[in-house]
XYZ file of N, CA and C in Angstrom:
846
model
N -10.188 12.164 -3.493
C -10.359 11.541 -2.193
C -11.278 12.365 -1.302
N -11.884 11.749 -0.259
C -12.799 12.474 0.621
C -12.092 13.590 1.383
N -12.759 14.774 1.501
C -12.097 15.917 2.151
C -11.936 15.711 3.652
N -12.758 14.836 4.273
C -12.569 14.590 5.705
C -11.302 13.754 5.949
N -10.876 13.012 4.929
C -9.650 12.202 5.045
C -8.432 13.022 4.615
N -8.562 13.782 3.542
C -7.433 14.523 2.976
C -7.863 15.964 2.703
N -7.410 16.856 3.560
C -7.786 18.271 3.467
C -7.329 18.967 2.192
N -6.350 18.386 1.494
C -5.823 19.046 0.283
C -6.477 18.554 -1.008
N -7.259 17.487 -0.930
C -7.786 16.854 -2.150
C -8.645 17.813 -2.978
N -9.511 18.582 -2.320
C -10.396 19.500 -3.052
C -9.602 20.568 -3.803
N -8.619 21.159 -3.116
C -7.809 22.220 -3.738
C -7.037 21.671 -4.934
N -6.485 20.468 -4.771
C -5.739 19.830 -5.877
C -6.666 19.573 -7.059
N -7.877 19.083 -6.764
C -8.849 18.786 -7.825
C -9.227 20.064 -8.577
N -9.417 21.156 -7.838
C -9.771 22.439 -8.472
C -8.653 22.917 -9.401
N -7.421 22.684 -8.976
C -6.260 23.040 -9.808
C -6.288 22.239 -11.128
N -6.626 20.964 -11.018
C -6.705 20.094 -12.206
C -7.829 20.540 -13.140
N -8.973 20.914 -12.553
C -10.131 21.348 -13.336
C -9.763 22.584 -14.157
N -9.057 23.507 -13.500
C -8.626 24.735 -14.177
C -7.741 24.395 -15.382
N -6.832 23.470 -15.156
C -5.918 23.061 -16.242
C -6.687 22.376 -17.381
N -7.606 21.470 -17.032
C -8.389 20.743 -18.042
C -9.243 21.700 -18.881
N -9.745 22.775 -18.230
C -10.520 23.789 -18.954
C -9.641 24.466 -20.000
N -8.422 24.865 -19.601
C -7.538 25.558 -20.555
C -7.132 24.633 -21.696
N -7.099 23.335 -21.419
C -6.730 22.358 -22.466
C -7.952 21.899 -23.278
N -9.114 22.470 -22.933
C -10.383 22.123 -23.610
C -10.665 20.606 -23.601
N -10.416 19.992 -22.433
C -10.679 18.558 -22.266
C -12.086 18.360 -21.693
N -12.715 17.263 -22.078
C -14.018 16.924 -21.490
C -13.810 16.168 -20.178
N -14.589 16.528 -19.169
C -14.442 15.816 -17.895
C -15.697 16.037 -17.051
N -15.898 15.184 -16.051
C -16.879 15.432 -14.982
C -16.078 15.368 -13.694
N -16.462 16.188 -12.725
C -15.697 16.184 -11.476
C -16.622 15.820 -10.311
N -16.094 14.993 -9.395
C -16.881 14.553 -8.243
C -16.087 14.829 -6.968
N -16.708 15.551 -6.047
C -16.095 15.778 -4.730
C -16.830 14.902 -3.729
N -16.112 14.436 -2.704
C -16.808 13.645 -1.680
C -16.327 14.057 -0.306
N -17.232 13.914 0.649
C -16.904 14.328 2.011
C -16.299 13.156 2.796
N -16.959 11.996 2.697
C -16.511 10.824 3.465
C -16.204 9.675 2.504
N -15.577 8.637 3.039
C -15.307 7.447 2.216
C -16.613 6.786 1.773
N -17.622 6.898 2.615
C -18.923 6.318 2.257
C -19.466 6.968 0.978
N -19.400 8.318 0.928
C -19.836 9.049 -0.289
C -18.989 8.640 -1.485
N -17.691 8.634 -1.241
C -16.714 8.351 -2.301
C -16.970 6.972 -2.918
N -17.090 5.951 -2.046
C -17.287 4.570 -2.512
C -18.609 4.409 -3.267
N -19.639 5.112 -2.780
C -20.955 5.044 -3.419
C -20.886 5.642 -4.829
N -20.210 6.781 -4.945
C -20.068 7.440 -6.251
C -19.334 6.534 -7.236
N -18.229 5.941 -6.771
C -17.429 5.059 -7.643
C -18.263 3.857 -8.088
N -18.975 3.252 -7.149
C -19.803 2.082 -7.475
C -20.873 2.456 -8.511
N -21.532 3.610 -8.312
C -22.578 4.044 -9.256
C -22.010 4.317 -10.645
N -20.894 5.060 -10.690
C -20.294 5.415 -11.984
C -19.858 4.176 -12.760
N -19.236 3.226 -12.053
C -18.723 2.041 -12.765
C -19.839 1.054 -13.103
N -20.922 1.058 -12.329
C -22.088 0.236 -12.688
C -22.721 0.790 -13.963
N -22.653 2.129 -14.093
C -23.177 2.776 -15.313
C -22.154 2.813 -16.448
N -21.117 1.977 -16.292
C -20.110 1.739 -17.337
C -19.207 2.934 -17.680
N -19.053 3.875 -16.716
C -17.983 4.875 -16.887
C -16.673 4.105 -16.789
N -15.714 4.425 -17.668
C -14.529 3.551 -17.688
C -13.187 4.282 -17.565
N -13.191 5.626 -17.573
C -11.919 6.345 -17.465
C -11.958 7.293 -16.268
N -10.942 7.161 -15.415
C -10.944 7.940 -14.168
C -9.580 8.571 -13.889
N -9.631 9.676 -13.146
C -8.423 10.231 -12.522
C -8.720 10.232 -11.026
N -7.890 9.553 -10.246
C -8.104 9.468 -8.803
C -7.130 10.426 -8.127
N -7.681 11.359 -7.342
C -6.846 12.307 -6.596
C -6.750 11.779 -5.169
N -5.575 11.288 -4.787
C -5.454 10.731 -3.438
C -4.267 9.803 -3.289
N -4.141 9.250 -2.084
C -2.989 8.399 -1.767
C -3.377 6.919 -1.803
N -2.524 6.060 -1.220
C -2.748 4.604 -1.251
C -4.100 4.201 -0.662
N -4.485 4.854 0.443
C -5.733 4.494 1.107
C -6.915 4.820 0.182
N -6.852 5.985 -0.487
C -7.912 6.400 -1.419
C -7.962 5.443 -2.622
N -6.795 5.102 -3.160
C -6.740 4.170 -4.297
C -7.313 2.808 -3.916
N -6.977 2.363 -2.710
C -7.473 1.074 -2.202
C -9.006 1.088 -2.155
N -9.567 2.171 -1.595
C -11.027 2.296 -1.492
C -11.661 2.396 -2.888
N -11.027 3.159 -3.764
C -11.528 3.332 -5.128
C -11.634 1.973 -5.835
N -10.530 1.222 -5.830
C -10.495 -0.034 -6.585
C -11.400 -1.106 -5.983
N -11.610 -1.027 -4.662
C -12.519 -1.992 -4.031
C -13.992 -1.604 -4.188
N -14.254 -0.429 -4.766
C -15.639 -0.009 -5.022
C -16.013 -0.140 -6.493
N -15.006 -0.379 -7.340
C -15.239 -0.472 -8.791
C -16.057 -1.730 -9.105
N -17.015 -1.596 -9.995
C -17.898 -2.723 -10.336
C -17.147 -3.851 -11.043
N -16.323 -3.526 -12.046
C -15.556 -4.549 -12.761
C -14.191 -3.964 -13.126
N -13.181 -4.420 -12.412
C -11.836 -3.851 -12.526
C -11.267 -3.977 -13.944
N -11.684 -5.006 -14.673
C -11.117 -5.222 -16.011
C -11.639 -4.204 -17.032
N -12.686 -3.467 -16.636
C -13.330 -2.553 -17.598
C -12.841 -1.102 -17.467
N -11.987 -0.831 -16.459
C -11.623 0.583 -16.253
C -10.139 0.864 -16.491
N -9.872 2.142 -16.797
C -8.495 2.658 -16.861
C -8.479 3.877 -15.949
N -7.345 4.088 -15.269
C -7.315 5.249 -14.371
C -5.915 5.859 -14.287
N -5.910 7.147 -13.961
C -4.657 7.852 -13.697
C -4.622 8.233 -12.233
N -3.423 8.491 -11.719
C -3.269 8.830 -10.295
C -2.650 10.220 -10.169
N -3.295 11.063 -9.351
C -2.700 12.350 -8.982
C -2.470 12.290 -7.471
N -1.216 12.449 -7.056
C -0.872 12.302 -5.640
C -1.511 13.395 -4.780
N -2.012 12.971 -3.615
C -2.508 13.899 -2.608
C -2.573 13.112 -1.307
N -2.492 13.792 -0.175
C -2.527 13.054 1.099
C -1.130 12.644 1.532
N -1.072 11.770 2.548
C 0.207 11.497 3.216
C 0.862 10.170 2.839
N 0.116 9.269 2.185
C 0.661 7.909 1.994
C 0.739 7.559 0.513
N 1.613 8.253 -0.217
C 1.674 8.076 -1.669
C 2.757 7.083 -2.104
N 2.892 5.992 -1.355
C 3.972 5.028 -1.650
C 3.818 4.367 -3.019
N 2.598 3.984 -3.364
C 2.372 3.266 -4.623
C 2.678 4.168 -5.821
N 2.138 5.381 -5.793
C 2.376 6.333 -6.889
C 3.863 6.668 -6.997
N 4.523 6.819 -5.866
C 5.967 7.123 -5.856
C 6.746 5.971 -6.465
N 6.332 4.731 -6.115
C 7.016 3.550 -6.646
C 6.825 3.426 -8.157
N 5.658 3.900 -8.638
C 5.387 3.878 -10.084
C 6.038 5.069 -10.802
N 6.712 5.929 -10.016
C 7.377 7.135 -10.538
C 6.382 8.115 -11.168
N 5.201 8.197 -10.564
C 4.219 9.202 -10.975
C 4.633 10.521 -10.325
N 4.700 11.615 -11.091
C 5.193 12.882 -10.523
C 4.361 13.358 -9.339
N 5.026 13.988 -8.374
C 4.321 14.516 -7.200
C 3.505 15.755 -7.575
N 3.926 16.472 -8.605
C 3.194 17.673 -9.021
C 1.898 17.288 -9.739
N 0.752 17.824 -9.280
C -0.534 17.464 -9.898
C -0.592 17.788 -11.396
N -0.029 18.935 -11.787
C -0.099 19.325 -13.203
C 0.770 18.402 -14.070
N 1.960 18.061 -13.582
C 2.804 17.101 -14.333
C 2.087 15.759 -14.464
N 1.425 15.340 -13.389
C 0.719 14.055 -13.408
C -0.429 14.074 -14.419
N -1.210 15.152 -14.434
C -2.363 15.194 -15.358
C -1.889 15.303 -16.809
N -0.769 15.988 -17.043
C -0.212 16.069 -18.412
C 0.128 14.664 -18.911
N 0.744 13.870 -18.048
C 1.081 12.484 -18.410
C -0.175 11.660 -18.682
N -1.191 11.847 -17.834
C -2.434 11.093 -17.983
C -3.086 11.411 -19.334
N -3.032 12.700 -19.739
C -3.672 13.115 -20.990
C -2.995 12.531 -22.227
N -1.784 11.996 -22.068
C -1.126 11.293 -23.199
C -1.804 9.954 -23.486
N -2.637 9.495 -22.528
C -3.425 8.256 -22.675
C -2.561 7.007 -22.931
N -1.377 6.994 -22.332
C -0.509 5.825 -22.464
C -0.829 4.842 -21.333
N -1.457 3.700 -21.672
C -1.908 2.754 -20.636
C -0.855 1.682 -20.384
N -0.582 1.456 -19.100
C 0.400 0.436 -18.701
C -0.300 -0.592 -17.806
N -0.041 -1.868 -18.045
C -0.599 -2.931 -17.192
C 0.232 -3.079 -15.930
N -0.430 -3.055 -14.781
C 0.265 -3.129 -13.485
C -0.405 -4.215 -12.637
N 0.423 -4.987 -11.922
C -0.090 -6.067 -11.057
C -0.852 -5.505 -9.855
N -1.766 -6.321 -9.338
C -2.315 -6.027 -8.009
C -2.376 -7.316 -7.205
N -2.647 -7.204 -5.920
C -2.737 -8.367 -5.037
C -4.195 -8.590 -4.651
N -4.681 -9.813 -4.845
C -5.980 -10.174 -4.273
C -5.664 -10.658 -2.856
N -6.140 -9.907 -1.861
C -5.875 -10.250 -0.456
C -7.204 -10.658 0.163
N -7.341 -11.965 0.447
C -8.620 -12.544 0.865
C -9.656 -12.164 -0.204
N -10.704 -11.428 0.148
C -11.686 -11.098 -0.899
C -11.547 -9.674 -1.399
N -10.465 -9.009 -1.003
C -10.278 -7.624 -1.408
C -9.109 -7.479 -2.357
N -8.947 -6.258 -2.830
C -7.878 -5.965 -3.770
C -6.918 -5.008 -3.076
N -5.620 -5.304 -3.153
C -4.618 -4.391 -2.595
C -3.626 -4.039 -3.697
N -3.152 -2.800 -3.664
C -2.244 -2.371 -4.719
C -0.787 -2.442 -4.288
N -0.547 -2.149 -2.997
C 0.826 -1.864 -2.608
C 1.500 -3.034 -1.888
N 1.173 -3.226 -0.621
C 1.794 -4.341 0.104
C 1.028 -4.686 1.380
N 1.388 -5.847 1.932
C 0.813 -6.322 3.188
C 1.996 -6.518 4.129
N 1.921 -5.920 5.318
C 3.059 -5.951 6.235
C 2.602 -6.449 7.606
N 3.353 -7.404 8.157
C 3.017 -8.023 9.447
C 4.253 -7.966 10.341
N 4.026 -7.863 11.666
C 5.172 -7.912 12.579
C 5.496 -6.546 13.157
N 6.778 -6.277 13.321
C 7.229 -5.070 14.024
C 6.643 -3.790 13.438
N 6.649 -3.661 12.119
C 6.148 -2.430 11.483
C 4.665 -2.211 11.781
N 3.870 -3.290 11.731
C 2.428 -3.173 11.982
C 2.162 -2.833 13.452
N 2.920 -3.460 14.356
C 2.761 -3.182 15.791
C 3.119 -1.727 16.077
N 4.212 -1.290 15.501
C 4.728 0.056 15.728
C 3.755 1.107 15.182
N 3.197 0.834 14.019
C 2.282 1.767 13.373
C 1.117 2.089 14.306
N 0.601 1.047 14.957
C -0.531 1.249 15.850
C -0.132 2.055 17.079
N 1.053 1.793 17.595
C 1.541 2.510 18.773
C 1.691 3.999 18.450
N 2.367 4.298 17.348
C 2.609 5.694 16.971
C 1.285 6.404 16.697
N 0.347 5.691 16.090
C -0.954 6.306 15.790
C -1.757 6.636 17.033
N -1.461 5.941 18.141
C -2.205 6.217 19.366
C -1.647 7.444 20.089
N -0.472 7.922 19.681
C 0.109 9.111 20.298
C -0.667 10.348 19.876
N -0.848 11.274 20.831
C -1.541 12.526 20.475
C -0.640 13.361 19.570
N 0.638 13.410 19.898
C 1.576 14.195 19.083
C 2.362 13.213 18.215
N 2.209 13.374 16.892
C 2.930 12.468 15.987
C 4.002 13.267 15.258
N 5.219 13.104 15.676
C 6.306 13.760 14.944
C 7.540 12.868 14.980
N 8.625 13.375 14.444
C 9.841 12.568 14.322
C 10.326 12.069 15.684
N 10.244 12.948 16.695
C 10.747 12.591 18.035
C 9.910 11.473 18.642
N 8.575 11.619 18.621
C 7.719 10.585 19.227
C 7.864 9.270 18.471
N 8.045 9.394 17.137
C 8.170 8.209 16.318
C 9.454 7.449 16.646
N 10.546 8.204 16.758
C 11.846 7.585 17.058
C 11.815 6.948 18.445
N 11.210 7.665 19.405
C 11.114 7.154 20.772
C 10.333 5.833 20.781
N 9.172 5.850 20.124
C 8.330 4.642 20.088
C 9.058 3.500 19.403
N 9.729 3.844 18.326
C 10.420 2.834 17.549
C 11.416 2.082 18.403
N 12.291 2.845 19.047
C 13.363 2.173 19.783
C 12.802 1.424 20.982
N 11.811 2.038 21.646
C 11.235 1.392 22.827
C 10.497 0.100 22.439
N 9.627 0.193 21.420
C 8.790 -0.963 21.083
C 9.511 -1.980 20.203
N 10.391 -1.489 19.376
C 11.152 -2.413 18.534
C 11.975 -3.342 19.410
N 12.579 -2.772 20.440
C 13.437 -3.585 21.310
C 12.614 -4.590 22.109
N 11.378 -4.186 22.430
C 10.496 -5.058 23.214
C 9.867 -6.166 22.373
N 9.613 -5.866 21.111
C 8.826 -6.777 20.277
C 9.547 -8.104 20.057
N 8.857 -9.191 20.411
C 9.504 -10.513 20.365
C 9.195 -11.282 19.088
N 8.284 -10.746 18.290
C 7.915 -11.472 17.076
C 6.514 -12.047 17.179
N 6.044 -12.575 16.074
C 4.691 -13.111 16.012
C 4.761 -14.506 15.385
N 3.989 -15.450 15.942
C 4.012 -16.822 15.415
C 3.124 -16.930 14.182
N 3.716 -17.333 13.077
C 2.971 -17.438 11.831
C 3.253 -18.767 11.141
N 2.269 -19.248 10.393
C 2.464 -20.430 9.549
C 2.464 -19.917 8.107
N 3.591 -20.074 7.436
C 3.745 -19.541 6.083
C 3.672 -20.681 5.077
N 2.667 -20.594 4.207
C 2.467 -21.633 3.190
C 2.732 -21.016 1.813
N 3.871 -21.379 1.222
C 4.225 -20.808 -0.087
C 3.778 -21.728 -1.229
N 2.963 -22.711 -0.899
C 2.411 -23.667 -1.870
C 3.473 -24.602 -2.468
N 4.687 -24.536 -1.901
C 5.689 -25.517 -2.352
C 6.225 -26.184 -1.087
N 6.016 -27.468 -0.997
C 6.456 -28.183 0.206
C 5.523 -27.914 1.377
N 6.019 -28.263 2.572
C 5.188 -28.175 3.775
C 5.156 -26.747 4.312
N 3.990 -26.283 4.821
C 3.956 -24.950 5.444
C 4.965 -24.860 6.586
N 5.591 -23.693 6.741
C 6.629 -23.488 7.754
C 6.068 -22.688 8.916
N 6.340 -23.143 10.141
C 5.954 -22.354 11.315
C 7.170 -21.551 11.759
N 6.993 -20.227 11.848
C 8.124 -19.350 12.167
C 7.709 -18.307 13.207
N 8.680 -17.857 14.010
C 8.465 -16.675 14.835
C 9.054 -15.510 14.057
N 8.164 -14.696 13.523
C 8.576 -13.666 12.565
C 8.691 -12.314 13.249
N 9.813 -11.651 13.045
C 9.992 -10.301 13.591
C 9.326 -9.281 12.669
N 9.538 -9.436 11.372
C 8.981 -8.488 10.407
C 8.748 -9.228 9.094
N 7.625 -8.943 8.422
C 7.319 -9.648 7.178
C 6.594 -8.706 6.222
N 6.951 -8.783 4.948
C 6.190 -8.022 3.955
C 5.909 -8.881 2.730
N 4.705 -8.690 2.171
C 4.329 -9.301 0.890
C 4.133 -8.111 -0.033
N 5.064 -7.913 -0.954
C 5.094 -6.644 -1.671
C 4.790 -6.767 -3.150
N 3.914 -5.882 -3.598
C 3.760 -5.576 -5.011
C 4.614 -4.334 -5.243
N 4.233 -3.207 -4.604
C 5.098 -2.020 -4.572
C 6.026 -2.105 -3.375
N 7.223 -1.540 -3.497
C 8.261 -1.772 -2.483
C 8.422 -0.738 -1.387
N 7.510 0.262 -1.323
C 7.663 1.307 -0.301
C 6.553 1.231 0.743
N 6.897 1.566 1.987
C 5.896 1.729 3.046
C 6.289 2.965 3.836
N 5.451 4.013 3.771
C 5.756 5.299 4.415
C 7.152 5.779 4.027
N 7.492 5.576 2.765
C 8.788 6.044 2.265
C 9.950 5.104 2.556
N 9.746 4.076 3.405
C 10.830 3.117 3.685
C 10.874 2.065 2.589
N 12.084 1.630 2.247
C 12.253 0.643 1.173
C 12.139 -0.764 1.747
N 10.889 -1.166 2.034
C 10.729 -2.465 2.690
C 11.001 -3.621 1.728
N 10.922 -3.336 0.421
C 11.154 -4.391 -0.569
C 11.732 -3.765 -1.840
N 13.015 -3.407 -1.796
C 13.610 -2.638 -2.896
C 13.646 -3.363 -4.237
N 13.487 -4.688 -4.233
C 13.542 -5.435 -5.496
C 12.148 -5.800 -6.012
N 11.110 -5.294 -5.347
C 9.738 -5.606 -5.769
C 9.475 -5.032 -7.162
N 8.647 -5.746 -7.926
C 8.370 -5.355 -9.305
C 6.855 -5.422 -9.515
N 6.273 -4.329 -9.986
C 4.807 -4.283 -10.116
C 4.301 -4.809 -11.461
N 5.205 -5.428 -12.245
C 4.763 -5.915 -13.558
C 5.223 -7.332 -13.887
N 5.647 -8.079 -12.862
C 6.218 -9.411 -13.148
C 5.293 -10.569 -12.791
N 4.071 -10.257 -12.310
C 3.146 -11.330 -11.932
C 3.527 -12.045 -10.651
N 4.473 -11.464 -9.899
C 4.936 -12.098 -8.655
C 4.937 -11.081 -7.523
N 4.745 -11.585 -6.291
C 4.960 -10.702 -5.139
C 6.287 -11.095 -4.510
N 6.877 -10.152 -3.787
C 8.149 -10.390 -3.135
C 7.873 -10.589 -1.647
N 8.089 -11.829 -1.164
C 7.904 -12.120 0.261
C 9.252 -11.987 0.960
N 9.324 -11.046 1.883
C 10.524 -10.877 2.709
C 10.143 -11.103 4.153
N 10.899 -11.901 4.871
C 10.645 -11.937 6.312
C 11.922 -12.265 7.071
N 11.989 -11.745 8.304
C 13.170 -12.071 9.105
C 12.726 -12.642 10.441
N 13.529 -13.578 10.919
C 13.232 -14.280 12.170
C 14.447 -14.114 13.079
N 14.250 -14.361 14.347
C 15.376 -14.505 15.263
C 16.305 -13.294 15.292
N 15.723 -12.102 15.409
C 16.582 -10.918 15.544
C 16.768 -10.647 17.038
N 18.016 -10.585 17.472
C 18.304 -10.356 18.889
C 18.128 -8.877 19.232
N 17.963 -8.611 20.532
C 17.695 -7.244 20.996
C 18.680 -6.224 20.436
N 19.963 -6.564 20.488
C 20.993 -5.601 20.076
C 21.006 -5.346 18.563
N 20.335 -6.231 17.795
C 20.340 -6.070 16.326
C 19.134 -5.287 15.818
N 18.179 -5.029 16.723
C 16.901 -4.463 16.263
C 17.047 -3.050 15.719
N 17.861 -2.230 16.372
C 18.045 -0.844 15.918
C 18.705 -0.837 14.535
N 19.679 -1.721 14.362
C 20.392 -1.820 13.086
C 19.417 -2.230 11.964
N 18.537 -3.180 12.275
C 17.545 -3.634 11.296
C 16.602 -2.488 10.932
N 16.150 -1.751 11.957
C 15.222 -0.629 11.732
C 15.871 0.417 10.815
N 17.132 0.748 11.070
C 17.831 1.746 10.250
C 18.006 1.257 8.818
N 18.243 -0.052 8.662
C 18.456 -0.621 7.319
C 17.191 -0.540 6.463
N 16.010 -0.570 7.134
C 14.732 -0.535 6.406
C 14.561 0.700 5.535
N 15.099 1.842 5.991
C 14.867 3.072 5.230
C 15.568 3.033 3.877
N 16.640 2.255 3.760
C 17.367 2.186 2.484
C 17.138 0.874 1.735
N 16.566 -0.121 2.429
C 16.342 -1.413 1.789
C 17.466 -2.402 2.025
N 18.444 -2.004 2.852
C 19.596 -2.894 3.069
C 19.284 -4.113 3.933
N 18.090 -4.125 4.585
C 17.750 -5.286 5.428
C 17.655 -6.577 4.620
N 17.422 -6.465 3.306
C 17.280 -7.693 2.512
C 18.607 -8.437 2.373
N 19.709 -7.727 2.658
C 21.022 -8.389 2.556
C 21.457 -8.991 3.886
N 20.616 -8.843 4.911
C 20.910 -9.437 6.208
C 20.706 -10.947 6.088
N 21.587 -11.727 6.651
C 21.470 -13.188 6.470
C 20.273 -13.780 7.222
N 19.605 -12.961 8.036
C 18.401 -13.464 8.726
C 17.132 -13.200 7.917
N 17.271 -12.507 6.796
C 16.101 -12.207 5.969
C 15.951 -13.265 4.889
N 14.753 -13.831 4.813
C 14.459 -14.784 3.735
C 13.688 -14.020 2.664
N 14.037 -14.259 1.415
C 13.403 -13.519 0.328
C 12.924 -14.486 -0.759
N 11.646 -14.406 -1.107
C 11.079 -15.317 -2.111
C 10.216 -14.526 -3.089
N 10.147 -14.998 -4.325
C 9.226 -14.422 -5.313
C 8.151 -15.459 -5.609
N 6.889 -15.073 -5.418
C 5.804 -16.044 -5.501
C 4.600 -15.448 -6.220
N 3.740 -16.322 -6.778
C 2.493 -15.752 -7.298
C 1.343 -15.927 -6.312
N 1.604 -16.649 -5.205
C 0.595 -16.703 -4.138
C 1.254 -17.166 -2.836
N 0.635 -16.772 -1.731
C 1.129 -17.190 -0.419
C -0.041 -17.117 0.568
N -0.015 -18.051 1.540
C -1.071 -18.040 2.566
C -0.406 -17.983 3.933
N -0.916 -17.091 4.778
C -0.349 -16.946 6.119
C -1.449 -17.125 7.145
N -1.199 -18.017 8.098
C -2.164 -18.228 9.179
C -1.426 -18.082 10.500
N -2.212 -18.051 11.576
C -1.603 -17.889 12.891
C -2.279 -18.839 13.855
N -1.515 -19.432 14.763
C -2.133 -20.324 15.760
C -3.178 -19.574 16.605
N -2.968 -18.233 16.770
C -3.926 -17.423 17.550
C -5.163 -17.048 16.728
N -5.103 -17.339 15.430
C -6.206 -17.023 14.511
C -6.512 -15.540 14.389
N -5.519 -14.694 14.734
C -5.680 -13.290 14.365
C -4.312 -12.688 14.062
N -4.264 -11.954 12.950
C -3.004 -11.382 12.482
C -3.207 -9.887 12.261
N -2.348 -9.099 12.896
C -2.399 -7.650 12.680
C -1.550 -7.342 11.455
N -2.149 -6.650 10.485
C -1.425 -6.379 9.238
C -1.715 -4.968 8.744
N -0.718 -4.367 8.100
C -0.968 -3.111 7.389
C -1.244 -3.497 5.944
N -2.422 -3.126 5.450
C -2.770 -3.390 4.053
C -2.964 -2.035 3.371
N -2.117 -1.723 2.397
C -2.197 -0.424 1.700
C -2.279 0.749 2.671
N -1.447 0.713 3.722
C -1.366 1.873 4.612
C -2.380 1.918 5.739
N -3.227 0.855 5.882
C -4.223 0.846 6.962
C -4.095 -0.433 7.778
N -4.192 -0.328 9.102
C -4.077 -1.529 9.943
C -5.385 -2.318 9.930
N -5.253 -3.628 9.736
C -6.437 -4.500 9.779
C -6.119 -5.709 10.653
N -7.150 -6.290 11.249
C -6.971 -7.531 12.002
C -7.635 -8.647 11.207
N -6.843 -9.619 10.760
C -7.367 -10.648 9.862
C -7.146 -12.038 10.458
N -8.052 -12.941 10.149
C -7.902 -14.316 10.650
C -6.820 -15.058 9.879
N -6.901 -14.995 8.567
C -5.855 -15.575 7.721
C -5.613 -14.579 6.600
N -4.461 -14.694 5.974
C -4.143 -13.797 4.861
C -3.752 -14.653 3.668
N -4.574 -14.600 2.645
C -4.253 -15.332 1.418
C -4.043 -14.311 0.311
N -2.866 -14.344 -0.285
C -2.523 -13.365 -1.324
C -2.306 -14.077 -2.658
N -2.960 -13.570 -3.690
C -2.765 -14.087 -5.050
C -2.450 -12.890 -5.942
N -1.390 -12.991 -6.723
C -1.026 -11.876 -7.604
C -1.853 -11.940 -8.881
N -2.456 -10.813 -9.246
C -3.205 -10.706 -10.502
C -2.339 -9.912 -11.477
N -1.700 -10.650 -12.379
C -0.718 -10.010 -13.263
C -1.356 -8.994 -14.207
N -0.803 -7.775 -14.172
C -1.245 -6.666 -15.044
C -2.765 -6.490 -15.044
N -3.360 -6.692 -13.867
C -4.825 -6.578 -13.730
C -5.326 -5.145 -13.653
N -4.392 -4.189 -13.471
C -4.773 -2.775 -13.452
C -4.306 -2.116 -14.734
N -5.140 -1.207 -15.273
C -4.706 -0.453 -16.458
C -4.557 1.002 -16.027
N -3.313 1.447 -15.953
C -3.016 2.784 -15.401
C -2.423 3.697 -16.462
N -2.898 4.933 -16.505
C -2.284 5.936 -17.391
C -0.987 6.416 -16.756
N 0.119 6.163 -17.462
C 1.434 6.527 -16.883
C 2.142 7.523 -17.788
């Protein structure tokens, strides 16, 4: 991953290089400063038909990597965790230790893993709309980001948040108009370590749509606490569906969403699951 995004990526990569040398493995190593450099390198390598990669980085880096690849069906890749948002790798049970991860990758055991086509892009982990997306932006605007500021923002903004009007089209029956408090479309079930979709499966060709409506002020704190363990799915206000595609629109024509750990503003969100479209060394 780019060193301006993740200060530890270079050191982790150097550790891997040292290990690969002792194992007498063939490799080329690429360092990048910015995402622009990183994306350009990936595009060039995959256009020149390089097909095996080890990506050092978190969900945001993986997202950028896969969206820069020339032809996703032609590559295989391994993941070495680095950075702050390693939800996808954690969900895949990839070891946090770089050396353990590279040892597994060198076994060359390829596993097919689903991804989400979100509008014209590719997402690996999940798409989240509602309270979590609103809160993420608030906390990110704070100069000091720690547990205290996060908890303060959470309780203050969670209690204030009234929900967002969305039209949910699950391709079966008529689209539903709902005032949604929180919604996730999940391939992987973690977001910043919270179990937003504990039953999500990255190999079933389906995404898990969870959303809750009509949460009263006094229930919001309870819902927020339940998210860390995944117990919110057992709340009778949570609707849970397994789908291979879903389309979400808004009467306001703009939807704030977290896609693979980054906030985006989108006009509509169309998600299609691509079953086992990724080939990952596990």
